[in-house]
mmCIF file of C-alpha atoms and ligand atoms in Angstrom:
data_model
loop_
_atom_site.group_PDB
_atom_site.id
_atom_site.type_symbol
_atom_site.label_atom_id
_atom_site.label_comp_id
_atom_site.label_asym_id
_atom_site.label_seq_id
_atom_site.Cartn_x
_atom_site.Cartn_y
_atom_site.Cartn_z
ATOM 1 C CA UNK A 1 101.312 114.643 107.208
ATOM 2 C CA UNK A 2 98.157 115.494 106.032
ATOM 3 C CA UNK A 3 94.845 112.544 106.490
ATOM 4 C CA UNK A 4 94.158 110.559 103.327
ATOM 5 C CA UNK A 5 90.968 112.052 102.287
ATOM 6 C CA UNK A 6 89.796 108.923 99.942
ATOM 7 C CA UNK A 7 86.505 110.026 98.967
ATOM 8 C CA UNK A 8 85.002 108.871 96.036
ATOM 9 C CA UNK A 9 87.642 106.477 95.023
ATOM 10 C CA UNK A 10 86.165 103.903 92.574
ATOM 11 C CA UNK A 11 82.707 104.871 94.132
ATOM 12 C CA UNK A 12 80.595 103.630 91.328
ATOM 13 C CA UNK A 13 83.325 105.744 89.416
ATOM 14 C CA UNK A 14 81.920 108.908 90.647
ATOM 15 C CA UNK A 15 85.152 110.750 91.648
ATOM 16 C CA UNK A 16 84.085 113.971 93.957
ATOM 17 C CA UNK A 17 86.259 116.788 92.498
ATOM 18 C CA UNK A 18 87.193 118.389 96.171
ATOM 19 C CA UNK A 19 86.016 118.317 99.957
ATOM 20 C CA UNK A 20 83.046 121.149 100.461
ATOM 21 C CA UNK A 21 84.051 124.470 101.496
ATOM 22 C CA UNK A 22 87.423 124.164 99.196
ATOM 23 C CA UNK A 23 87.048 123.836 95.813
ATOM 24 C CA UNK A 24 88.785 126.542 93.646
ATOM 25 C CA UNK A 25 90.443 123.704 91.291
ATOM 26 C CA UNK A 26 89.291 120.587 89.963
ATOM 27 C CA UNK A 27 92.610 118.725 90.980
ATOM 28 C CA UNK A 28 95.075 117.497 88.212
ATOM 29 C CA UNK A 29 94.123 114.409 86.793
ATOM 30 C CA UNK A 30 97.406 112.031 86.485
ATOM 31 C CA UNK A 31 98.410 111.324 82.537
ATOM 32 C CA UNK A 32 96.059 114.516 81.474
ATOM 33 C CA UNK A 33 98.431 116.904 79.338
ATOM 34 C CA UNK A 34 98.605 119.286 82.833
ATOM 35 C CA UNK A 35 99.952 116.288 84.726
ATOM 36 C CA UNK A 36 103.657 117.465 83.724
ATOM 37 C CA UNK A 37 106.399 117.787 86.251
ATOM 38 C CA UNK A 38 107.379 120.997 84.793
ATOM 39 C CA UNK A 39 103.846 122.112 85.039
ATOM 40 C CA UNK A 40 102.584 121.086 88.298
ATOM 41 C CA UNK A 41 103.835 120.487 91.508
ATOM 42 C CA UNK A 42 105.225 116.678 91.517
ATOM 43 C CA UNK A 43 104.267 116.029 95.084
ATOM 44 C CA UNK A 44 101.123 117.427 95.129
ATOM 45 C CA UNK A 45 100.224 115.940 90.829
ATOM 46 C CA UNK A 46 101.417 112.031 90.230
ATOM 47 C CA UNK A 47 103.670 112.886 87.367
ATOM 48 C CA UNK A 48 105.634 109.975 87.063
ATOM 49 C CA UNK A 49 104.533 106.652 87.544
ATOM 50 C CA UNK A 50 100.259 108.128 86.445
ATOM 51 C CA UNK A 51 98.565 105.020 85.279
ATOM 52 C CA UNK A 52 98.119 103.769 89.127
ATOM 53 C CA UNK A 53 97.277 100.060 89.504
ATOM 54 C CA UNK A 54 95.679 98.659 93.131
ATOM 55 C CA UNK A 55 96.420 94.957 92.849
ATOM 56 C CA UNK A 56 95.134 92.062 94.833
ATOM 57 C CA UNK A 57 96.576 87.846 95.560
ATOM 58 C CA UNK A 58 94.248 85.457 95.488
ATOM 59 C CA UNK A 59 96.309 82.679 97.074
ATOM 60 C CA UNK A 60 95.289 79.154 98.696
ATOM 61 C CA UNK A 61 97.994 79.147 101.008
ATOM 62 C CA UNK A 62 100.907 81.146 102.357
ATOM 63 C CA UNK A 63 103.520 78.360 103.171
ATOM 64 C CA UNK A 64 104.314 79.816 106.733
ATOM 65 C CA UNK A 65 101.104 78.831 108.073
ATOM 66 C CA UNK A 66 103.123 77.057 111.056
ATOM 67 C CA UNK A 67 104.497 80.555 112.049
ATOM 68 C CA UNK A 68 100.669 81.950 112.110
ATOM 69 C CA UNK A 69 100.892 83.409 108.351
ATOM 70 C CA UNK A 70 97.118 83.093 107.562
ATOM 71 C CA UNK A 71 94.539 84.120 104.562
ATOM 72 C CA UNK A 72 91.896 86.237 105.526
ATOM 73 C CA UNK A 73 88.849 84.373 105.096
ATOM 74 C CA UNK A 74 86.141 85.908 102.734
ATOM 75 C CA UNK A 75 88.657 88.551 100.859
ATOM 76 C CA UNK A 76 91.243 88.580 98.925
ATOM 77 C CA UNK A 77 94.387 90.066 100.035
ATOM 78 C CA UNK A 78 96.742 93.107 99.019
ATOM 79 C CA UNK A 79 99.438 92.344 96.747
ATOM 80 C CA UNK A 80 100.709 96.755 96.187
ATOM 81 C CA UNK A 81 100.078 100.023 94.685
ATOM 82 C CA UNK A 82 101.950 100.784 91.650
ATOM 83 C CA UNK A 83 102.854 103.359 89.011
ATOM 84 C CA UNK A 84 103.339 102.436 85.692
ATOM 85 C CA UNK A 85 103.720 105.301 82.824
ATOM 86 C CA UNK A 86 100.914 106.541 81.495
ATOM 87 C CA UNK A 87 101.967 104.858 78.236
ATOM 88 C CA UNK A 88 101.867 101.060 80.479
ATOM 89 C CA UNK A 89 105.296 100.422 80.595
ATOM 90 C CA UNK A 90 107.039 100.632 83.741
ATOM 91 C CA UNK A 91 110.383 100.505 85.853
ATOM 92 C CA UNK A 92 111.210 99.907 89.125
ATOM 93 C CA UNK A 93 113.714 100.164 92.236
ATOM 94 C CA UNK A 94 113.581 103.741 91.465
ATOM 95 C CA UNK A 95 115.687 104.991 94.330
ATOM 96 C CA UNK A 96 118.475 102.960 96.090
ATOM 97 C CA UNK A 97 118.416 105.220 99.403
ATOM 98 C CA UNK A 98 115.092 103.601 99.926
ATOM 99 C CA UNK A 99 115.912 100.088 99.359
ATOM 100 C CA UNK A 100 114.795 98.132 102.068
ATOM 101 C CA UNK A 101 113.582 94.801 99.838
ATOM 102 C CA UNK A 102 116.076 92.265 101.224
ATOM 103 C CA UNK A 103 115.760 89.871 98.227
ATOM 104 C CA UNK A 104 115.463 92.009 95.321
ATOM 105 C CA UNK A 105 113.402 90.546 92.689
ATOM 106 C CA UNK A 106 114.575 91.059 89.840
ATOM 107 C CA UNK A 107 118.189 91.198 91.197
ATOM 108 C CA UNK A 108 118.659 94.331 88.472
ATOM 109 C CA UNK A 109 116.663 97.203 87.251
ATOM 110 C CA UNK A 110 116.166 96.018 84.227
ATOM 111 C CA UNK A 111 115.678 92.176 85.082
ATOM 112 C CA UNK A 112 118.455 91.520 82.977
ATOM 113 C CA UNK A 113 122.261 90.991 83.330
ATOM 114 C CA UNK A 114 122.942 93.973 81.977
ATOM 115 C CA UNK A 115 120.944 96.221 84.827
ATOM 116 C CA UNK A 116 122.310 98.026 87.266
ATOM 117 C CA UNK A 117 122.320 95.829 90.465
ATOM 118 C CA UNK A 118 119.981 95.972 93.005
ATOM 119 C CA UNK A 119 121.670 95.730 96.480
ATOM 120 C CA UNK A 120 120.303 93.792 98.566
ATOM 121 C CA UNK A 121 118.966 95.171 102.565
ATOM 122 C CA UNK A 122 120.427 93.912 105.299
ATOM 123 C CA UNK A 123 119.087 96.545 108.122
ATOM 124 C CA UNK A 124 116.177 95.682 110.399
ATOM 125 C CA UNK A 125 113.152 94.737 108.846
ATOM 126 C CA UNK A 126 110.328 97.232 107.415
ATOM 127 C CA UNK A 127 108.005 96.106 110.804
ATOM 128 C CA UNK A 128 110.282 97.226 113.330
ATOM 129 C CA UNK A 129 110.090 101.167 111.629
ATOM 130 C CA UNK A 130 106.091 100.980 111.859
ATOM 131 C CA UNK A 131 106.472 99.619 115.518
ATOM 132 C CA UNK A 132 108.154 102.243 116.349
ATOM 133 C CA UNK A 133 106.102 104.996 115.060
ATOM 134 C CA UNK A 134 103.383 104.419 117.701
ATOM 135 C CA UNK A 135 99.954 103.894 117.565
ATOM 136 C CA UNK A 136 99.213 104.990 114.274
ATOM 137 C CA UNK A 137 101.989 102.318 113.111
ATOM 138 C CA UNK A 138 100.469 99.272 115.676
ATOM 139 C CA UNK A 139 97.280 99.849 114.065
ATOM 140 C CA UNK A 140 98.539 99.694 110.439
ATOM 141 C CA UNK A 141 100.591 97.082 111.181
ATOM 142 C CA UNK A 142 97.643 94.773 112.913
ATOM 143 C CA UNK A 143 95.244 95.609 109.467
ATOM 144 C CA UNK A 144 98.753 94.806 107.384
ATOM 145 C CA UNK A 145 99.005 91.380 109.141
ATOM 146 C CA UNK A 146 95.782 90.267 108.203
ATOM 147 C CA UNK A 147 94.810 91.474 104.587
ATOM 148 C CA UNK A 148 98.531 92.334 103.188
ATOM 149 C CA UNK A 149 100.213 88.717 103.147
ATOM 150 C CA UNK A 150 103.104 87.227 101.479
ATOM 151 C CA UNK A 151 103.481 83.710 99.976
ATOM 152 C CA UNK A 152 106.699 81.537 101.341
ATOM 153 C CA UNK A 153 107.954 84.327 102.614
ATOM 154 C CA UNK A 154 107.455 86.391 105.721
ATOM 155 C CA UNK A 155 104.596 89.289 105.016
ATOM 156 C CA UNK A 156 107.408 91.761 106.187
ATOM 157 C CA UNK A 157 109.500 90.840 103.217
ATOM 158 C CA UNK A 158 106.762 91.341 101.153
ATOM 159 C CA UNK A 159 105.890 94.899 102.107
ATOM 160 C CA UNK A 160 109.579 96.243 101.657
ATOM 161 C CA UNK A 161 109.690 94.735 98.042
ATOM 162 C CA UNK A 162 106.499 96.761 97.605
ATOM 163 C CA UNK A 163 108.244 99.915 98.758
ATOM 164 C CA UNK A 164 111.380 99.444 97.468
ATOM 165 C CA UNK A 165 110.440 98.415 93.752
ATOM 166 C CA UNK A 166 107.055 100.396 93.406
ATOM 167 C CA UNK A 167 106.394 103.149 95.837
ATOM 168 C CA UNK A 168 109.862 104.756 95.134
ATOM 169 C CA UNK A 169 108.915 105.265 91.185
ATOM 170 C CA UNK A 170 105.822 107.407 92.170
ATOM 171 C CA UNK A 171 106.029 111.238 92.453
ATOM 172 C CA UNK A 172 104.355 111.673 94.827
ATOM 173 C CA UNK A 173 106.068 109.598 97.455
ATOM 174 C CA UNK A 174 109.509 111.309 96.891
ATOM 175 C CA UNK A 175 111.225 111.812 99.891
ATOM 176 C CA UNK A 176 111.200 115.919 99.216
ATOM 177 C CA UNK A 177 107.323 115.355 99.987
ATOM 178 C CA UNK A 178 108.011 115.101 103.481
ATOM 179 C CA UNK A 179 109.441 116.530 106.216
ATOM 180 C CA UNK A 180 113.076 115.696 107.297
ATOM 181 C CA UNK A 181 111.549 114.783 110.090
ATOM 182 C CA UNK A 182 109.156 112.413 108.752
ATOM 183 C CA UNK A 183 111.399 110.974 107.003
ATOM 184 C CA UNK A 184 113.962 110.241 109.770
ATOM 185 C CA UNK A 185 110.866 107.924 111.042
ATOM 186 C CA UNK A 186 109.969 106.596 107.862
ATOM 187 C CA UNK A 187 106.730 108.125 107.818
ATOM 188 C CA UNK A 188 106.983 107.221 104.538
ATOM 189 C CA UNK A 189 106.761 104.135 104.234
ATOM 190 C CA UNK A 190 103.828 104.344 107.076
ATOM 191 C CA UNK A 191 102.326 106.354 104.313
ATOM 192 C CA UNK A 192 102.277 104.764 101.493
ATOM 193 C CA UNK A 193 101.515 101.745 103.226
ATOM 194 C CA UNK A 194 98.128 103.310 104.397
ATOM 195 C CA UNK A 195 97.717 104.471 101.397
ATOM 196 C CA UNK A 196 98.149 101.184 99.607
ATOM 197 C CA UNK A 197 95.526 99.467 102.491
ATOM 198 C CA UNK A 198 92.968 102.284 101.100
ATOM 199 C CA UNK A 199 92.960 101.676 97.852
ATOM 200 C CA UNK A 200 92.722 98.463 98.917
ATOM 201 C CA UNK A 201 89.762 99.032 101.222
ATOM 202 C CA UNK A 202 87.683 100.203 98.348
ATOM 203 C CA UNK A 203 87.661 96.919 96.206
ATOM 204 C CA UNK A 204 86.256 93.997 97.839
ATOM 205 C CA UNK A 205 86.726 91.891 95.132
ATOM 206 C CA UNK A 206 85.549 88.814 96.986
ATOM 207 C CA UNK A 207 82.173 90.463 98.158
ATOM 208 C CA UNK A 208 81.254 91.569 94.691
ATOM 209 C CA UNK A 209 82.233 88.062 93.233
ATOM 210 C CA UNK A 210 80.491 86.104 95.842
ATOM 211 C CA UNK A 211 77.360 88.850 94.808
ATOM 212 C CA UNK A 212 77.205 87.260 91.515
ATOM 213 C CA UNK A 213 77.724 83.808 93.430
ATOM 214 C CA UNK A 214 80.823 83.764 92.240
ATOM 215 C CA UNK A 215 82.603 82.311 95.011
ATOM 216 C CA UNK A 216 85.901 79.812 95.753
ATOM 217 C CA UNK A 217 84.663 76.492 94.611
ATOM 218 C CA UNK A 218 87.220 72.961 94.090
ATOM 219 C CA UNK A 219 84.216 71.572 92.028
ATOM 220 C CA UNK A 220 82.605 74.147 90.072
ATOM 221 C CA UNK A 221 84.735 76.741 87.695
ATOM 222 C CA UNK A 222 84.091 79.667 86.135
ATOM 223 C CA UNK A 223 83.991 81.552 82.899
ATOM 224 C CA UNK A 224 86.806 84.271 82.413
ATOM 225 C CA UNK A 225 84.139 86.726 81.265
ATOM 226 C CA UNK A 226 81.428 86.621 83.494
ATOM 227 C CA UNK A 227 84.156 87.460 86.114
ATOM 228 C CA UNK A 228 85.377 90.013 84.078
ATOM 229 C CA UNK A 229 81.967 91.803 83.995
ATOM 230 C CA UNK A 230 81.341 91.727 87.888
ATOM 231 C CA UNK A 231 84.616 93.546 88.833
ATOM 232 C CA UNK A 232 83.835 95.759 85.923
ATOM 233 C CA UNK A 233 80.144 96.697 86.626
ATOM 234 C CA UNK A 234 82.007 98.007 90.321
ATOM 235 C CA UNK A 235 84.635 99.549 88.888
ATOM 236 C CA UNK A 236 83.136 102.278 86.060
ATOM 237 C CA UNK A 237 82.117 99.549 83.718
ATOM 238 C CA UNK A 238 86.232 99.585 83.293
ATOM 239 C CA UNK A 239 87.772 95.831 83.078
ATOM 240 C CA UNK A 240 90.487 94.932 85.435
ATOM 241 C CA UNK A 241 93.525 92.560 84.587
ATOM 242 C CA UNK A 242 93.079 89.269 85.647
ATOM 243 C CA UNK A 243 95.901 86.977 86.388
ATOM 244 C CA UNK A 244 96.025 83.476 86.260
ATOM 245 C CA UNK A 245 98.372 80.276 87.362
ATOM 246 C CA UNK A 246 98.542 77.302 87.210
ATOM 247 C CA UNK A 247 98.038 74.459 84.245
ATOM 248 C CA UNK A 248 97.775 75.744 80.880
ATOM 249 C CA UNK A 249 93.746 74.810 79.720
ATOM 250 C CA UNK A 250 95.240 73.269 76.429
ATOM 251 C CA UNK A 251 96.962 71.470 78.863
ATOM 252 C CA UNK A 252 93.987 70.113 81.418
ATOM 253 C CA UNK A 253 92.051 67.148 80.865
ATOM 254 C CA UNK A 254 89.488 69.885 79.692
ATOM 255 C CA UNK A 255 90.636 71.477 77.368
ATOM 256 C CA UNK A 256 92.376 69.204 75.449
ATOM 257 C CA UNK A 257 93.284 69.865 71.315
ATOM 258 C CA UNK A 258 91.687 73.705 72.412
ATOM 259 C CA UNK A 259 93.924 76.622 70.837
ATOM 260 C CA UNK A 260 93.088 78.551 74.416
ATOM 261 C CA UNK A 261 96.655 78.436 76.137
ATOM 262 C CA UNK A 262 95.680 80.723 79.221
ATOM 263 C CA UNK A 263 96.573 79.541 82.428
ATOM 264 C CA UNK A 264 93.234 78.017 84.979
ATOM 265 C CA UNK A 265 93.688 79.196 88.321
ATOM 266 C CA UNK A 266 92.834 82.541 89.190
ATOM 267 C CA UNK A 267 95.543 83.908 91.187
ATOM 268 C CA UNK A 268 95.538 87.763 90.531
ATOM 269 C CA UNK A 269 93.739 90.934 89.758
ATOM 270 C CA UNK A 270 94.801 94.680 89.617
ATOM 271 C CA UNK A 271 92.550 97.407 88.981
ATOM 272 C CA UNK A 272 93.766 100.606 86.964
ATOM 273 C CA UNK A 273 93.076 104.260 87.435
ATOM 274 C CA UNK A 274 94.161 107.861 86.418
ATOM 275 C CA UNK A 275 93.760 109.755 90.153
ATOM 276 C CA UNK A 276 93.493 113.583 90.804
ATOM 277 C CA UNK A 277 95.640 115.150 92.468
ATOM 278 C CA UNK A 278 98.221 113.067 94.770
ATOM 279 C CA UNK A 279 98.176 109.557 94.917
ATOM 280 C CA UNK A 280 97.937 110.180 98.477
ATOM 281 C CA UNK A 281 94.299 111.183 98.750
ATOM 282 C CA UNK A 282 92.365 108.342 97.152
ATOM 283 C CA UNK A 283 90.767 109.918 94.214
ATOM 284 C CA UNK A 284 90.816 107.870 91.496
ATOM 285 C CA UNK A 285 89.108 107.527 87.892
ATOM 286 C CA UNK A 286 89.120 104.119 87.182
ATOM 287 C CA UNK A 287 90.245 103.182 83.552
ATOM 288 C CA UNK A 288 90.290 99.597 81.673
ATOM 289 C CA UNK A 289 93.676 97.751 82.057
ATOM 290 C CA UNK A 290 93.445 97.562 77.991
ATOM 291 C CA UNK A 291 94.219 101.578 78.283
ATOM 292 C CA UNK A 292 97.209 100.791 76.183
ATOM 293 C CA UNK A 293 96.034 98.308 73.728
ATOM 294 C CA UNK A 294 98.076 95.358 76.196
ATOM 295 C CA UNK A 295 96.433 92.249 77.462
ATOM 296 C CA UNK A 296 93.833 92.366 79.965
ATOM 297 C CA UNK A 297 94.282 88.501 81.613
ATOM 298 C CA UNK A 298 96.466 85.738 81.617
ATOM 299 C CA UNK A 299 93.312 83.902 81.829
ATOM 300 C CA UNK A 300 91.993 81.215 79.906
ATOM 301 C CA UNK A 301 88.562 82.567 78.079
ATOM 302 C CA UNK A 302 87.330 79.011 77.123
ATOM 303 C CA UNK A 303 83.619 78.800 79.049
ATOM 304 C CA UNK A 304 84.438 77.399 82.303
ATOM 305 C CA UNK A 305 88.210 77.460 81.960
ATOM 306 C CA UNK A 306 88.677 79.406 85.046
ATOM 307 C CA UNK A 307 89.417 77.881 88.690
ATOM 308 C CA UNK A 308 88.924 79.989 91.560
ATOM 309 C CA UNK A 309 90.132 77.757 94.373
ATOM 310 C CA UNK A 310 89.285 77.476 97.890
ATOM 311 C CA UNK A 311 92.164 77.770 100.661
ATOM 312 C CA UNK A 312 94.077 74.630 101.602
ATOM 313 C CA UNK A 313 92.962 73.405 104.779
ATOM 314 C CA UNK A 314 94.482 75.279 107.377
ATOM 315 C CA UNK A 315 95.471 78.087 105.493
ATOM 316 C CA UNK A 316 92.413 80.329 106.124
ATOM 317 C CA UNK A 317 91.757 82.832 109.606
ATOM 318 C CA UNK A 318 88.375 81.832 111.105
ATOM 319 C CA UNK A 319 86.841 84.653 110.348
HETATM 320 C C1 NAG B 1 106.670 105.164 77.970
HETATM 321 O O1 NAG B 1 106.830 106.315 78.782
HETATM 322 C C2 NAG B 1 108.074 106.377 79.472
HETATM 323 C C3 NAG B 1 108.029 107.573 80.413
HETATM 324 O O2 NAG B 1 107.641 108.725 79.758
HETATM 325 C C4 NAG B 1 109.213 106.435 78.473
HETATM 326 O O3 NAG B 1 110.451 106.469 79.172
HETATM 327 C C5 NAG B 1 109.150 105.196 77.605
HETATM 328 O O4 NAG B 1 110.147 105.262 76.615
HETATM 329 C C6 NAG B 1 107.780 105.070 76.953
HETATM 330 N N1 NAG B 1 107.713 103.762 76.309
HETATM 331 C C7 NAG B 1 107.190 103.593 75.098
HETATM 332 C C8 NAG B 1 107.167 102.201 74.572
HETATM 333 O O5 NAG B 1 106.742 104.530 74.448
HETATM 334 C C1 NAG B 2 120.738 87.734 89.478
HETATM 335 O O1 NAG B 2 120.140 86.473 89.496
HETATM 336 C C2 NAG B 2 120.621 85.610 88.471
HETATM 337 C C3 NAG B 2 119.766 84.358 88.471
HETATM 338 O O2 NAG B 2 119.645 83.804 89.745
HETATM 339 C C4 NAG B 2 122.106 85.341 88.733
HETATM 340 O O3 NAG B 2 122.610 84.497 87.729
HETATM 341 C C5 NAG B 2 122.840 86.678 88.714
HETATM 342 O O4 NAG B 2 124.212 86.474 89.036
HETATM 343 C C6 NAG B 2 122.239 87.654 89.711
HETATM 344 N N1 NAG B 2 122.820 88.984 89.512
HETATM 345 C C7 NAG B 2 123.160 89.779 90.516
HETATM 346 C C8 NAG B 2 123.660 91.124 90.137
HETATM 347 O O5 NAG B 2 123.049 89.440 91.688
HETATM 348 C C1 NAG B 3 99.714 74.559 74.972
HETATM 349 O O1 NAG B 3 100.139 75.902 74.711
HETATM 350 C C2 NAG B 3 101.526 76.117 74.990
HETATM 351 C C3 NAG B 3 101.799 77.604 74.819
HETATM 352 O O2 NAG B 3 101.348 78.092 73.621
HETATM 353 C C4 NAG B 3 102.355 75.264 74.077
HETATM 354 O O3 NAG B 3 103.728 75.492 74.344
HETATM 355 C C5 NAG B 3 102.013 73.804 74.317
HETATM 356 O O4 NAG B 3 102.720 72.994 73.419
HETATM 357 C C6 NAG B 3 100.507 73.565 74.157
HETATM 358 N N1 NAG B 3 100.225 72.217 74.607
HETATM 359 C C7 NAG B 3 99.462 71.386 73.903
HETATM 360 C C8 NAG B 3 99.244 70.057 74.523
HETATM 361 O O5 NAG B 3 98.979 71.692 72.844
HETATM 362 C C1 NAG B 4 91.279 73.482 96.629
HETATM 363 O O1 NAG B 4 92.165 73.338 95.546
HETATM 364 C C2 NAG B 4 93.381 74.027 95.729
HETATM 365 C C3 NAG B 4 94.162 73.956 94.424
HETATM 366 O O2 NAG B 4 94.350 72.666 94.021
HETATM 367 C C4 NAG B 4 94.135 73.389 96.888
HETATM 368 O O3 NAG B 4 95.360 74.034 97.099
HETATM 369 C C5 NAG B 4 93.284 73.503 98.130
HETATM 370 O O4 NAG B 4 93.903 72.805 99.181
HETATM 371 C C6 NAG B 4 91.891 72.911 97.893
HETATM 372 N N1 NAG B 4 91.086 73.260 99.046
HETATM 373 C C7 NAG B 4 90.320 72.357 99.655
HETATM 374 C C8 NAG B 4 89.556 72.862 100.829
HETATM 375 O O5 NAG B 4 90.244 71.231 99.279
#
């Protein structure tokens, strides 16, 4: 398996085209009219799930803090890596040979009664497969423990629902990308679990909030757009989705008899891109979430409609 090379990924949006010394092809940009499985190779070009979305919890407590499931302090943490269609619709649970989610949510492909059924895993957990890869797996698994956490349910759980509903829809994971032999040790899902920690390494959306002193406050909220343009301004001027919780704003105190029915507590945000080449290697160009016309938040927009809450008491690593 080849190193994840993830230079220039949401760099300012400046997305270096190849690694010095090797450059006869711009890589294949995912969604571009190349980006066809027929047309490219579909390991090596995302061709199936292109519009690639890096999303991010902000949670204010896990529920399992008693068993030593913690919230890194200053950061958000990694909610997955996921292909929609270029076109922003999506599916998911793509492959039942690599179903390893042990609550499947939905319980059917399609969410509804109708859908095929998902079966649910009952084999060891998605941990014990990165334990036993070595090293490379410890390591993962330490950085995966910290930044990569579930709520009310163990982080394990959390990573095979990842895998099992997102990672098998990509292209570029398929399991004819790798070796039989890497897949007998599921360097797969070591892989795309890296892979999903870079991405994730590359947007500290806490650091450039708290940069615009935006930062987790129980007494002072926010306005929906002036968050909107920090993570933008780091992200190619491109807007990510925001997703919100909680009460409804015509529903608080605040903003009662307003029209704005977005929900108040900001729980969420996923960042879009179009990458070259394979997922794999980090290059992405980022693009707006409003690529396809849909909605960009959740979010209340009234001025200072937005709660960005700090972590419960006890709910927080010392950092
Ligand atoms: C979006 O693209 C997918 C994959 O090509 C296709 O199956 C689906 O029908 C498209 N959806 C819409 C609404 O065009
Ligand atoms: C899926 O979940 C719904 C709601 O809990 C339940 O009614 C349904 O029987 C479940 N379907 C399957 C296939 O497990
Ligand atoms: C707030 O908006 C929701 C969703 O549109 C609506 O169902 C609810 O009745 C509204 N509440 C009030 C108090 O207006
Ligand atoms: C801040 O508010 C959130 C949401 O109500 C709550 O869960 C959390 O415990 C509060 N944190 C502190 C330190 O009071």
């Amino acid at each position: 398996m080849a190193r994840f090379g993830l230079f220039g990924l949401a760099v300012a949006g400046s997305v270096q085209t190849a690694l010095a010394g090797c450059k006869p092809h711009k890589p294949v940009l995912s969604c571009s009219a190349e980006a066809e499985s027929g047309l490219v190779d579909s390991c090596k070009v995302e061709t199936f799930g292109g519009l690639v979305l890096s999303t991010q919890f902000w949670d204010t407590y896990t529920g399992l803090e008693s068993e030593g499931q913690l919230l890194p302090a200053n950061s958000f943490t990694l909610h997955g890596l996921w292909p929609d269609f270029c076109n922003g619709s999506w599916t998911q649970y793509c492959d039942f040979a690599r179903q390893y989610d042990p609550k499947p949510d939905p319980n059917t492909t399609t969410g509804k009664p109708d859908g095929v059924p998902v079966p649910p895993y009952t084999g060891p957990s998605v941990d014990t497969f990165l334990t036993a890869l070595g090293h490379p797996g410890h390591k993962l698994l330490a950085w995966m423990n910290k930044y990569w956490i579930a709520q009310k349910q163990p982080n394990h759980q959390l990573w095979a629902h990842e895998f099992s509903k997102h990672a098998t829809c990509f292209s570029t994971f398929a399991p004819s990308c790798f070796s039989h032999k890497d897949l007998k040790k599921h360097q797969d899902l070591l892989t795309f679990f890296d892979v999903s920690a870079q991405y994730f390494k590359f947007l500290p959306t806490y650091d450039w909030l708290a940069a615009a002193d935006i930062t987790p406050s129980n007494t002072t909220s926010y306005t929906l757009v002036d968050i909107q343009s920090t993570l933008a301004s780091h992200h190619d001027g491109q807007v990510p989705y925001l997703g919100c919780s909680g009460k409804r704003y015509n529903e608080t105190e605040a903003g009662k008899g307003s029209l704005d029915n977005g929900f108040t507590a900001l729980t969420e945000v996923w960042y879009y891109y179009h990458v070259y080449g394979p997922v794999q290697a980090g290059k992405g160009k980022p693009v707006g979430a409003d690529i396809n016309g849909g909605s960009i938040s959740s979010c209340a927009k009234a001025e200072g409609a937005v709660w960005y809450y700090e972590r419960a008491k006890g709910s927080e690593r010392k950092a």
